[in-house]
Amino acid sequence: MNAPFPLPERRPIRELPDELISQIAAGEVVERPASVVRELVDNALDAGARQITVRLQAGGIRLISVEDDGGGILRSELPTALKRHATSKIASLHDLESVDTMGFRGEALAAICSIAEVSVLTRTDDPSDAHGWLLDGRSGELQPTARSRGTTVEVRELFFATPARRKFLKSENTELAHCIEAVRRHALARPEVGFAIWHDGKLVAQWRSVSPDLADGEHLLDALRRRLADVLGDDFISQAVAVNWPVDDIPGEAATTGGHQRLRVWGFAGVPDAARSRADWQFAYVNGRFVRDKVITHAARSAYEDVLHGHRQPVYALYVGIDPTRVDVNVHPTKIEVRFRDSREVHQAIRHAVENALSAPRASSALAAPLSTGAVTAPFTDTTSVNVSRGPIAAGMPAPMHQQPLPWRQRETEIGHRVSDLGAIWSPPAARTDQATAPERPDAPRTPLATPPAPTLPNGEWPLGRAVAQLHGVYILAENATGLVVVDMHAAHERIVYERLKQQLDAHAVSTQSLLIPATFAATPEEVATAESCTEALATLGLEIVPFSPRTLAVRTVPSTLSGGDPVALARSVLAELAQHEASTVAQRARNELLATMACHGAVRANRRLTIDEMNALLRQMEVTERSDQCNHGRPTWRQLGMKDLDALFLRGR
Ligand code: ADP
Ligand code: MG
């Protein structure tokens, strides 16, 4: 027999009063003033507003007022708008599946009403509404007032009825910062809408609307570029490349069901150089809604895998357009999380989109947008000025990529054929004659200097210009249409060699070169063992390293791309890397690290004198090599100094 134990006092089961239900619900939706701002701005956008003004007092704790010029609320529906589960946005489960508005749960206004003093001032275009109406949320009293079409919702004394919540609020400045961030997230998605934020009577942020024709279809990227520059600063956009995937599609166009076009990705991705130590400039949108999503974050980061090492965080504003039936937005009360029906598909699309944007050689944009003239931004039609003045150093940032087909890209193949293996260029003639047998490609030139045709074209024709000098064996100086180009020659060449190796490896066609006299070296037992056990992996990499004696290895074959380097040093570091990994399962990441090591050995060393022709050959290769704007470690390989920047250095007015 169990001993009797005390039970809690029995209480009756009751339905909770509406007010309390709303207050409980409000806990999910409204965490702080910024949550109210987000909900009210959501509503204004859903009402079709083109201008939204947010007024705050005391960080939004005393007052949040959001005014819009949208469609307004009919007098007859006004009291209902404040009720729980009252919405004009969905009427059935079917509607919920394809919802295209920011709101749909019909909770926000009711929740806010339960924890603050709310009034709504609104007017529609409807002929029955000769004037506006003011609704007092507490008393339910309706009064006629004057106003033009649109709605103003005022929220006073947040959490006045729930002091416990109020205690959790941070300082006014912190709350204000969160409110601004909430508006900023909307602003980045809607360039056609103007935003203004006032705090305690002072204008703290203003982003003018881009004309709606510009914010659509083909021009969407231009509009976004403008808005991003406005909101995040010119530096963000001058160091970002346009993303548009699938490439030939018009960004932002409605995703359609059934066809292949149900997924689109567009926006801007910062170059690796612009990465930050924190992930605070990563904006991702799904069908216009700001989201935090692991799939998107991971996909975007993986697109930088190859160009951004360590813990640097890329910056980007990415927009995913997806058939609404393929994404569930109703998984989180504040809708900041979503669930994709097929997250692999989304992951791939984003990764491809960003990779593709980052890999196009940005040198080509020197043609499209001469940096020093301030033409970094697209030709905007309205009057908002985009501040392009920069100091001489900042101005040296590479110009943004333009995704339109460039005249440059069309010449790519031609150049690809004219300029042969850089390996051939770098290898000193003497070394080549005693080491190399016939190169694979019969058309490959034998002598380094015959290879690159010195450009006879005017300077302006080549994005990276015409080489004029080499500086201390480290930098190449070139003259292009914009001014001076400075190239870190080792970093640039390393990248080219790396990309080439990767390409060849992907195609299972690493072109190799047999050494006439195998290069032998004293090896450790571990090196010998690795060489023996990894014959196949080595062969894939274009290397043949065979034991010569129990203590000696011989390098017989090297990738032609690396034929100019030191075969022994190459063999040693590849063996060292292979020993670390399970050779047969060299994972993608390990493989790329391996290739980077190899590239470093094949790349032209600092302090090597180059002829003008060799320098020009390197510049031309950079222009056609993917990701050539960064070295394998994510550092820039070249910088542009425009004439204006140079003039500024010399205080020379023009
Ligand atoms: P939801 O946005 O999920 O529908 P809300 O509680 O935020 O729920 O708003 C309830 C309804 O009030 C909306 O569906 C809309 O019809 C109306 N409404 C709210 N704010 C505005 C506004 N700024 N302009 C026009 N209608 C609005
Ligand atoms: Mg809403």
XYZ file of C-alpha atoms and ligand atoms in Angstrom:
682
model
C 0.000 0.000 0.000
C 1.301 3.349 -0.987
C 1.484 5.935 1.713
C -0.878 8.798 1.013
C 1.072 11.728 -0.416
C -0.004 15.344 -0.708
C -1.619 16.403 -3.991
C -1.743 19.938 -5.367
C -4.958 21.730 -4.635
C -7.590 20.894 -7.281
C -8.467 23.870 -9.482
C -11.303 24.111 -11.982
C -10.597 24.035 -15.734
C -11.622 27.360 -17.208
C -11.369 29.105 -20.534
C -8.926 31.965 -20.290
C -10.240 35.450 -20.859
C -9.414 36.919 -24.275
C -7.226 39.597 -22.828
C -5.012 37.060 -21.079
C -4.812 34.886 -24.190
C -3.595 37.897 -26.118
C -1.075 38.766 -23.455
C 0.287 35.247 -23.543
C 0.417 35.329 -27.318
C 2.090 38.723 -27.182
C 4.958 37.120 -25.314
C 5.795 35.203 -28.459
C 5.371 38.029 -30.912
C 6.545 41.043 -28.963
C 9.823 40.744 -27.208
C 10.884 44.381 -27.369
C 10.023 47.621 -29.173
C 11.781 46.406 -32.310
C 9.278 43.532 -32.571
C 6.424 46.046 -32.670
C 8.255 48.075 -35.295
C 8.714 44.980 -37.408
C 5.045 43.989 -37.193
C 3.787 47.474 -38.001
C 6.153 47.909 -40.918
C 5.083 44.462 -42.157
C 1.491 45.689 -42.112
C 2.353 48.910 -43.927
C 4.149 46.967 -46.660
C 1.231 44.557 -46.966
C -1.023 47.585 -47.437
C 1.059 48.653 -50.444
C 2.800 51.620 -48.849
C 5.458 53.529 -50.797
C 6.583 55.680 -47.921
C 6.840 54.537 -44.324
C 7.746 56.845 -41.465
C 8.663 55.431 -38.091
C 8.634 57.764 -35.089
C 10.054 56.640 -31.790
C 10.385 58.054 -28.315
C 12.677 56.708 -25.644
C 13.938 53.853 -27.786
C 10.362 52.969 -28.699
C 9.366 52.239 -25.111
C 7.339 55.421 -24.738
C 6.096 55.676 -28.314
C 6.231 53.802 -31.589
C 4.299 55.343 -34.420
C 4.332 53.901 -37.909
C 2.762 55.955 -40.638
C 2.151 54.694 -44.164
C 0.497 55.790 -47.385
C -0.994 52.373 -48.140
C -4.576 51.350 -48.746
C -5.924 52.064 -45.267
C -8.617 50.189 -43.339
C -12.340 50.583 -43.937
C -14.264 52.119 -41.053
C -16.488 49.075 -40.889
C -13.508 46.760 -40.485
C -11.440 48.913 -38.193
C -12.589 47.416 -34.853
C -12.102 43.901 -36.225
C -8.515 44.656 -37.193
C -7.549 44.779 -33.531
C -9.170 41.458 -32.710
C -7.301 38.230 -32.256
C -7.072 35.985 -35.324
C -8.547 38.717 -37.506
C -6.834 39.134 -40.833
C -7.605 40.190 -44.375
C -4.706 38.185 -45.744
C -5.909 34.612 -45.695
C -9.339 33.030 -45.600
C -8.540 29.337 -45.937
C -5.848 26.744 -45.479
C -5.261 26.897 -49.181
C -4.475 30.604 -48.922
C -1.995 29.851 -46.183
C -0.043 27.555 -48.468
C 0.579 30.255 -51.007
C 0.630 33.304 -48.773
C 2.523 36.191 -50.319
C 2.053 38.845 -47.652
C 4.339 39.507 -44.713
C 1.555 38.912 -42.199
C -1.241 36.333 -42.177
C -1.675 35.182 -38.574
C -3.897 38.093 -37.571
C -2.201 38.315 -34.210
C 0.039 41.324 -34.234
C -2.379 44.157 -33.606
C -4.317 42.195 -30.991
C -1.125 41.187 -29.217
C 0.223 44.724 -29.219
C -3.118 46.054 -27.936
C -2.923 43.745 -24.961
C 0.412 45.094 -23.785
C 0.338 48.761 -24.795
C -1.948 51.673 -25.534
C -2.789 51.546 -29.212
C -4.580 53.927 -31.497
C -5.147 53.571 -35.223
C -5.708 56.484 -37.547
C -6.662 55.425 -41.047
C -8.348 56.380 -44.269
C -9.094 54.474 -47.467
C -9.844 55.546 -51.039
C -13.335 54.147 -50.669
C -16.041 56.684 -51.609
C -17.868 55.858 -48.390
C -14.916 57.218 -46.417
C -15.116 60.974 -46.736
C -12.541 61.412 -44.002
C -10.286 59.425 -41.767
C -11.134 57.518 -38.600
C -9.374 57.308 -35.303
C -9.830 54.193 -33.231
C -8.845 54.061 -29.588
C -7.700 50.500 -28.957
C -8.554 50.509 -25.248
C -12.029 52.041 -25.281
C -12.962 50.958 -28.796
C -14.149 54.514 -29.421
C -14.247 55.649 -33.089
C -13.920 59.303 -34.075
C -13.805 60.999 -37.434
C -10.568 62.856 -38.141
C -8.701 64.341 -41.044
C -5.948 62.549 -42.878
C -4.988 61.448 -46.360
C -5.082 57.827 -47.497
C -3.024 55.485 -45.379
C -2.675 54.343 -41.817
C -0.859 55.472 -38.695
C -0.617 53.068 -35.803
C 0.551 54.534 -32.516
C 1.777 52.320 -29.716
C 2.402 53.985 -26.356
C 3.936 52.737 -23.128
C 4.922 49.284 -24.208
C 4.544 46.639 -21.496
C 2.798 49.152 -19.204
C 0.475 46.355 -18.102
C 3.219 43.753 -17.823
C 5.953 45.385 -15.751
C 7.870 42.117 -15.550
C 8.465 42.289 -19.294
C 9.387 45.916 -19.134
C 12.242 45.066 -16.777
C 13.843 42.973 -19.461
C 14.283 45.909 -21.780
C 17.767 47.265 -22.280
C 18.832 50.882 -22.422
C 16.962 53.241 -24.719
C 19.932 53.356 -27.051
C 20.048 49.604 -27.340
C 16.316 49.379 -27.996
C 16.610 52.159 -30.566
C 19.415 50.289 -32.315
C 17.216 47.190 -32.520
C 14.347 49.254 -33.927
C 16.581 50.735 -36.609
C 17.855 47.260 -37.441
C 14.268 46.045 -37.850
C 13.508 48.785 -40.357
C 16.817 48.287 -42.104
C 15.988 44.637 -42.769
C 12.785 45.704 -44.484
C 14.516 48.481 -46.354
C 17.073 46.121 -47.865
C 14.297 44.057 -49.389
C 12.117 46.870 -50.690
C 14.059 49.523 -52.587
C 10.858 50.919 -54.086
C 9.634 51.943 -50.637
C 11.016 55.007 -48.884
C 11.766 54.810 -45.152
C 12.405 57.424 -42.509
C 13.112 56.899 -38.831
C 12.775 59.660 -36.242
C 13.846 59.398 -32.649
C 12.870 61.997 -30.055
C 12.205 64.473 -32.831
C 15.442 63.870 -34.732
C 15.754 62.152 -38.075
C 18.075 59.206 -37.485
C 17.846 57.373 -40.807
C 16.336 57.980 -44.178
C 16.372 55.826 -47.268
C 14.665 57.294 -50.292
C 12.604 55.142 -52.565
C 13.946 54.079 -55.911
C 11.414 54.614 -58.665
C 9.213 51.520 -58.950
C 10.107 50.928 -62.619
C 13.699 50.678 -61.539
C 12.908 48.309 -58.727
C 11.560 45.662 -61.024
C 12.747 42.958 -63.377
C 15.961 43.712 -65.195
C 16.583 46.827 -63.188
C 16.051 45.232 -59.844
C 19.750 44.731 -59.279
C 20.418 48.384 -60.017
C 17.745 49.402 -57.560
C 19.135 47.054 -54.942
C 22.632 48.315 -55.534
C 21.378 51.799 -54.788
C 19.464 50.773 -51.707
C 22.320 48.661 -50.365
C 24.731 51.538 -50.831
C 22.283 53.810 -49.014
C 21.675 51.479 -46.116
C 24.978 49.666 -45.701
C 27.306 52.244 -47.168
C 29.175 52.672 -50.424
C 31.982 50.451 -49.232
C 29.650 47.500 -49.052
C 28.573 47.855 -52.632
C 31.933 48.840 -54.076
C 33.306 45.630 -52.648
C 30.472 43.374 -53.716
C 29.611 41.450 -56.847
C 26.140 41.077 -58.281
C 24.524 37.677 -57.852
C 21.965 36.476 -60.339
C 20.985 32.879 -60.753
C 20.008 31.312 -63.056
C 22.311 33.571 -64.989
C 20.039 34.472 -67.864
C 16.993 35.063 -65.731
C 15.482 38.324 -64.771
C 16.080 38.702 -61.059
C 13.075 38.811 -58.793
C 10.575 37.709 -61.389
C 7.839 35.639 -59.863
C 8.791 32.048 -59.335
C 6.429 29.804 -61.234
C 5.262 26.346 -60.364
C 5.792 23.379 -62.598
C 8.528 24.930 -64.664
C 12.189 24.905 -63.860
C 12.049 28.477 -62.742
C 10.628 27.969 -59.318
C 13.841 28.992 -57.604
C 15.856 32.126 -58.134
C 18.664 33.781 -56.254
C 19.876 37.319 -56.666
C 21.512 40.088 -54.699
C 25.035 41.112 -53.840
C 27.882 39.208 -52.277
C 30.926 40.923 -50.808
C 34.317 40.010 -52.192
C 36.413 37.881 -49.809
C 38.456 40.929 -49.008
C 35.389 42.591 -47.512
C 34.728 39.766 -45.058
C 34.264 40.654 -41.411
C 35.095 38.989 -38.160
C 31.395 38.842 -37.236
C 28.468 37.514 -39.218
C 26.561 40.757 -38.774
C 26.310 41.727 -42.415
C 24.605 38.658 -43.734
C 21.145 39.474 -44.933
C 19.043 36.692 -46.388
C 15.510 36.989 -47.687
C 13.010 34.399 -48.773
C 10.210 35.811 -50.894
C 10.910 39.250 -49.501
C 10.937 38.178 -45.873
C 14.074 38.506 -43.781
C 15.039 35.118 -42.413
C 17.722 33.451 -40.380
C 18.198 30.126 -41.953
C 20.919 27.556 -41.481
C 20.589 26.199 -44.987
C 21.106 29.617 -46.529
C 23.929 30.612 -44.205
C 25.721 27.361 -44.784
C 25.280 27.490 -48.537
C 26.568 31.034 -48.735
C 29.563 30.288 -46.552
C 30.409 27.241 -48.592
C 30.548 29.369 -51.715
C 33.451 31.199 -50.086
C 35.195 28.037 -48.980
C 37.805 28.361 -51.626
C 38.586 32.030 -51.247
C 38.012 32.741 -47.584
C 40.056 30.900 -45.059
C 39.815 30.864 -41.317
C 36.930 32.339 -39.431
C 36.246 35.376 -41.560
C 32.558 35.961 -42.207
C 31.434 36.937 -45.672
C 29.053 39.857 -46.153
C 26.046 39.586 -48.420
C 22.461 40.475 -49.135
C 20.859 37.513 -50.855
C 17.311 37.211 -52.064
C 15.685 33.876 -52.726
C 12.546 33.767 -54.823
C 10.791 30.446 -54.437
C 7.392 29.049 -55.225
C 5.479 29.732 -51.972
C 4.175 26.191 -51.894
C 7.763 24.976 -51.558
C 8.455 26.871 -48.375
C 6.609 26.871 -45.058
C 6.704 30.296 -43.426
C 4.398 29.325 -40.600
C 6.940 27.611 -38.380
C 7.882 30.492 -36.114
C 5.656 33.118 -34.439
C 7.760 35.959 -35.786
C 8.313 34.171 -39.100
C 12.073 34.642 -38.923
C 12.557 30.964 -39.604
C 11.254 29.052 -42.573
C 11.210 25.448 -43.629
C 12.008 24.500 -47.207
C 10.367 21.535 -48.740
C 13.618 20.672 -50.464
C 16.489 22.281 -48.651
C 19.106 20.631 -50.824
C 17.728 22.363 -53.855
C 17.921 25.708 -52.055
C 21.409 25.009 -50.781
C 22.667 24.197 -54.237
C 21.043 27.197 -55.854
C 22.557 29.604 -53.359
C 25.941 28.034 -53.449
C 26.019 28.077 -57.242
C 24.711 31.605 -57.412
C 27.335 33.009 -55.084
C 30.177 30.895 -56.406
C 29.342 31.926 -59.892
C 29.323 35.600 -58.998
C 32.589 35.389 -57.111
C 34.399 33.421 -59.746
C 33.938 35.806 -62.635
C 37.166 37.756 -62.921
C 36.399 41.196 -61.664
C 39.149 42.695 -63.762
C 36.615 42.707 -66.544
C 34.582 45.321 -64.756
C 37.340 47.817 -65.256
C 35.870 48.083 -68.739
C 32.296 48.332 -67.600
C 32.767 50.825 -64.803
C 35.778 53.047 -64.656
C 36.168 53.360 -60.916
C 37.665 56.777 -60.623
C 34.737 58.426 -62.327
C 32.436 57.202 -59.614
C 30.524 55.070 -62.040
C 30.514 52.224 -59.578
C 26.826 52.702 -59.169
C 24.400 52.176 -61.948
C 22.854 55.188 -63.647
C 20.075 56.078 -61.295
C 17.272 58.207 -62.382
C 16.281 59.967 -59.244
C 18.100 62.642 -57.423
C 19.323 60.911 -54.330
C 23.020 61.303 -54.426
C 25.216 58.331 -53.948
C 28.324 59.413 -52.238
C 31.258 58.029 -54.145
C 34.026 60.145 -52.780
C 36.640 58.029 -51.132
C 40.124 58.468 -49.902
C 42.913 57.411 -52.213
C 43.353 54.105 -50.468
C 39.737 53.028 -50.319
C 39.347 54.024 -53.918
C 41.828 51.357 -54.775
C 39.292 48.652 -54.067
C 38.500 46.556 -57.068
C 35.477 47.777 -58.912
C 32.280 45.791 -58.534
C 31.507 43.068 -60.967
C 28.834 43.601 -63.488
C 26.981 40.538 -64.451
C 25.932 41.670 -67.861
C 27.802 39.971 -70.643
C 30.876 42.031 -71.184
C 32.738 42.507 -74.405
C 35.606 41.099 -72.483
C 34.067 37.715 -71.844
C 33.511 37.145 -75.504
C 37.199 37.363 -76.165
C 38.002 34.947 -73.434
C 38.440 31.841 -75.509
C 40.543 33.613 -78.006
C 42.917 34.745 -75.342
C 42.821 31.404 -73.632
C 44.325 29.926 -76.753
C 46.787 32.615 -77.489
C 48.362 32.631 -74.093
C 49.734 29.229 -73.324
C 50.688 27.556 -70.111
C 52.160 29.968 -67.670
C 54.263 27.114 -66.463
C 56.061 27.378 -69.734
C 56.522 31.054 -69.250
C 58.018 30.820 -65.825
C 60.376 27.991 -66.355
C 63.798 29.355 -67.158
C 64.904 28.185 -70.615
C 67.954 26.382 -69.236
C 65.962 24.293 -66.817
C 63.521 23.378 -69.504
C 66.025 22.104 -71.983
C 67.667 19.737 -69.602
C 64.556 18.549 -67.812
C 61.670 18.486 -70.090
C 60.701 16.157 -72.802
C 58.259 17.206 -75.450
C 55.242 18.947 -73.993
C 51.891 17.235 -74.412
C 50.338 19.884 -76.516
C 52.072 20.097 -79.836
C 51.019 23.714 -80.200
C 52.485 24.719 -76.870
C 55.299 27.122 -77.498
C 58.725 26.011 -76.431
C 60.288 29.272 -75.525
C 58.824 31.383 -72.802
C 59.035 34.689 -74.549
C 57.316 33.689 -77.713
C 54.184 32.891 -75.767
C 52.272 36.032 -74.966
C 51.617 38.450 -77.728
C 52.492 41.857 -76.389
C 49.236 43.733 -76.646
C 49.418 46.180 -79.456
C 45.958 47.419 -78.574
C 45.476 50.776 -76.928
C 45.848 50.651 -73.157
C 42.163 50.949 -72.542
C 41.421 47.654 -74.227
C 42.802 45.430 -71.512
C 41.021 45.598 -68.172
C 44.235 45.132 -66.262
C 46.175 47.211 -68.741
C 49.644 47.076 -70.210
C 52.566 46.195 -67.990
C 55.046 49.003 -67.588
C 57.395 47.897 -64.837
C 58.193 45.498 -62.054
C 58.754 46.777 -58.553
C 61.359 45.130 -56.307
C 60.588 41.760 -57.804
C 57.234 41.749 -56.035
C 54.723 43.942 -57.842
C 53.820 44.455 -61.438
C 52.777 47.960 -62.395
C 50.421 48.324 -65.321
C 48.662 51.193 -67.004
C 44.988 50.836 -67.889
C 42.229 53.193 -68.948
C 41.510 54.128 -65.356
C 45.077 54.695 -64.213
C 47.527 52.501 -62.413
C 47.089 48.807 -61.655
C 49.315 47.174 -59.056
C 49.527 43.383 -59.092
C 51.020 41.105 -56.444
C 52.659 38.805 -58.912
C 53.228 35.761 -56.740
C 49.719 35.856 -55.296
C 48.162 36.322 -58.717
C 50.147 33.590 -60.354
C 49.513 31.223 -57.507
C 45.796 31.692 -58.024
C 46.032 31.087 -61.734
C 48.040 27.925 -61.257
C 45.608 26.752 -58.574
C 42.527 27.329 -60.679
C 44.135 25.562 -63.597
C 45.077 22.539 -61.520
C 41.600 22.380 -60.095
C 40.027 22.544 -63.523
C 42.264 19.844 -64.880
C 41.654 17.644 -61.887
C 37.892 18.086 -62.176
C 38.148 17.032 -65.806
C 40.396 14.119 -64.815
C 42.908 15.522 -67.242
C 45.914 16.861 -65.426
C 48.433 17.341 -68.173
C 51.790 16.024 -67.131
C 55.366 16.422 -68.076
C 57.998 13.718 -67.688
C 61.336 14.830 -66.435
C 64.179 13.852 -68.720
C 66.361 13.211 -65.712
C 64.246 12.130 -62.746
C 64.818 14.317 -59.721
C 66.011 12.121 -56.869
C 66.073 13.004 -53.214
C 66.865 11.452 -49.852
C 63.514 10.525 -48.351
C 62.312 9.532 -44.912
C 60.828 6.051 -44.498
C 57.424 7.671 -44.098
C 57.795 9.515 -47.398
C 58.779 6.301 -49.152
C 55.819 4.500 -47.618
C 53.392 7.232 -48.664
C 54.780 7.311 -52.191
C 54.235 3.569 -52.435
C 50.766 3.477 -50.970
C 49.478 6.534 -52.794
C 50.644 5.827 -56.326
C 47.133 6.261 -57.638
C 46.342 9.473 -55.825
C 49.657 10.881 -56.955
C 48.925 9.905 -60.536
C 45.596 11.732 -60.407
C 47.501 14.788 -59.320
C 49.907 14.420 -62.234
C 52.784 13.176 -60.126
C 54.878 10.058 -60.454
C 57.161 9.496 -57.487
C 58.895 6.120 -57.331
C 61.263 4.551 -54.819
C 64.799 4.531 -56.176
C 66.364 2.871 -53.186
C 65.046 2.211 -49.674
C 66.111 5.725 -48.750
C 65.683 7.566 -52.044
C 62.687 8.699 -54.054
C 62.669 9.870 -57.633
C 60.213 12.318 -59.172
C 59.567 11.200 -62.723
C 56.547 13.241 -63.723
C 55.068 16.569 -62.635
C 51.952 18.459 -63.781
C 52.957 20.619 -66.740
C 51.447 23.598 -65.006
C 54.087 23.235 -62.327
C 56.986 22.209 -64.515
C 58.863 25.386 -63.758
C 59.025 24.796 -60.039
C 61.278 22.667 -57.884
C 60.080 19.070 -58.343
C 61.651 17.883 -55.097
C 60.065 20.565 -52.946
C 56.751 19.853 -54.662
C 57.031 16.104 -54.058
C 57.956 16.569 -50.421
C 55.019 18.801 -49.571
C 52.508 16.697 -51.481
C 53.737 13.557 -49.715
C 53.511 15.331 -46.391
C 49.907 16.328 -47.066
C 48.937 12.922 -48.364
C 50.388 11.275 -45.284
C 47.940 13.278 -43.210
C 44.876 12.175 -45.096
C 43.519 8.822 -46.005
C 44.759 8.973 -49.556
C 41.953 7.046 -51.163
C 39.357 9.325 -49.659
C 40.994 12.669 -50.155
C 37.982 14.814 -49.470
C 37.163 17.852 -51.516
C 38.495 20.218 -48.897
C 41.714 18.314 -48.410
C 42.068 18.098 -52.140
C 41.829 21.832 -52.524
C 44.346 22.374 -49.768
C 46.638 20.003 -51.556
C 46.221 21.852 -54.801
C 46.906 25.130 -53.041
C 50.163 23.727 -51.718
C 51.081 22.563 -55.177
C 50.172 25.902 -56.684
C 52.389 27.687 -54.234
C 55.299 25.617 -55.497
C 54.473 26.264 -59.093
C 53.887 29.969 -58.764
C 56.508 32.445 -59.721
C 58.616 33.368 -56.721
C 59.109 36.874 -55.537
C 62.339 38.416 -56.687
C 62.161 36.769 -60.029
C 62.742 39.273 -62.780
C 60.043 39.168 -65.413
C 60.172 40.576 -68.883
C 57.449 42.943 -69.974
C 55.995 40.176 -72.123
C 55.889 37.796 -69.194
C 54.148 40.421 -67.107
C 51.610 41.041 -69.824
C 51.007 37.320 -70.120
C 50.259 37.173 -66.408
C 47.829 40.090 -66.651
C 45.995 38.463 -69.560
C 45.759 35.195 -67.659
C 44.342 36.972 -64.648
C 41.690 38.523 -66.802
C 40.361 35.157 -67.848
C 40.916 33.153 -64.694
C 38.084 32.522 -62.296
C 38.514 34.045 -58.865
C 41.782 35.637 -59.905
C 40.983 38.706 -57.852
C 41.991 36.943 -54.679
C 44.917 34.754 -53.893
C 44.269 31.337 -52.363
C 44.209 32.910 -48.946
C 41.543 35.448 -49.785
C 43.871 38.404 -50.095
C 43.519 40.647 -53.109
C 45.858 40.030 -56.003
C 45.512 43.445 -57.567
C 44.482 46.973 -56.818
C 43.452 49.865 -58.970
C 44.606 53.421 -58.403
C 42.621 55.739 -60.610
C 43.948 58.977 -62.054
C 41.741 60.835 -59.599
C 43.320 58.993 -56.705
C 46.774 59.774 -58.001
C 45.803 63.398 -58.527
C 44.545 63.477 -54.968
C 47.875 62.148 -53.741
C 49.579 65.060 -55.408
C 46.892 67.574 -54.475
C 46.492 68.177 -58.160
C 43.214 69.707 -59.250
C 41.934 68.888 -62.684
P -2.000 40.226 -40.105
O -1.015 41.212 -40.602
O -1.371 38.915 -39.784
O -3.185 40.100 -40.979
P -2.404 42.112 -37.990
O -2.930 41.966 -36.629
O -1.020 42.628 -38.147
O -2.558 40.728 -38.695
O -3.392 43.060 -38.807
C -4.754 42.725 -38.903
C -5.372 43.313 -40.149
O -5.434 44.726 -40.035
C -4.574 43.063 -41.399
O -4.917 41.834 -41.976
C -4.977 44.241 -42.279
O -6.143 43.976 -42.991
C -5.253 45.344 -41.303
N -4.129 46.280 -41.180
C -3.205 46.315 -40.199
N -2.318 47.300 -40.399
C -2.669 47.911 -41.543
C -2.133 49.024 -42.311
N -1.046 49.689 -41.916
N -2.780 49.353 -43.460
C -3.870 48.689 -43.858
N -4.407 47.635 -43.202
C -3.819 47.258 -42.047
Mg 0.547 41.965 -39.483
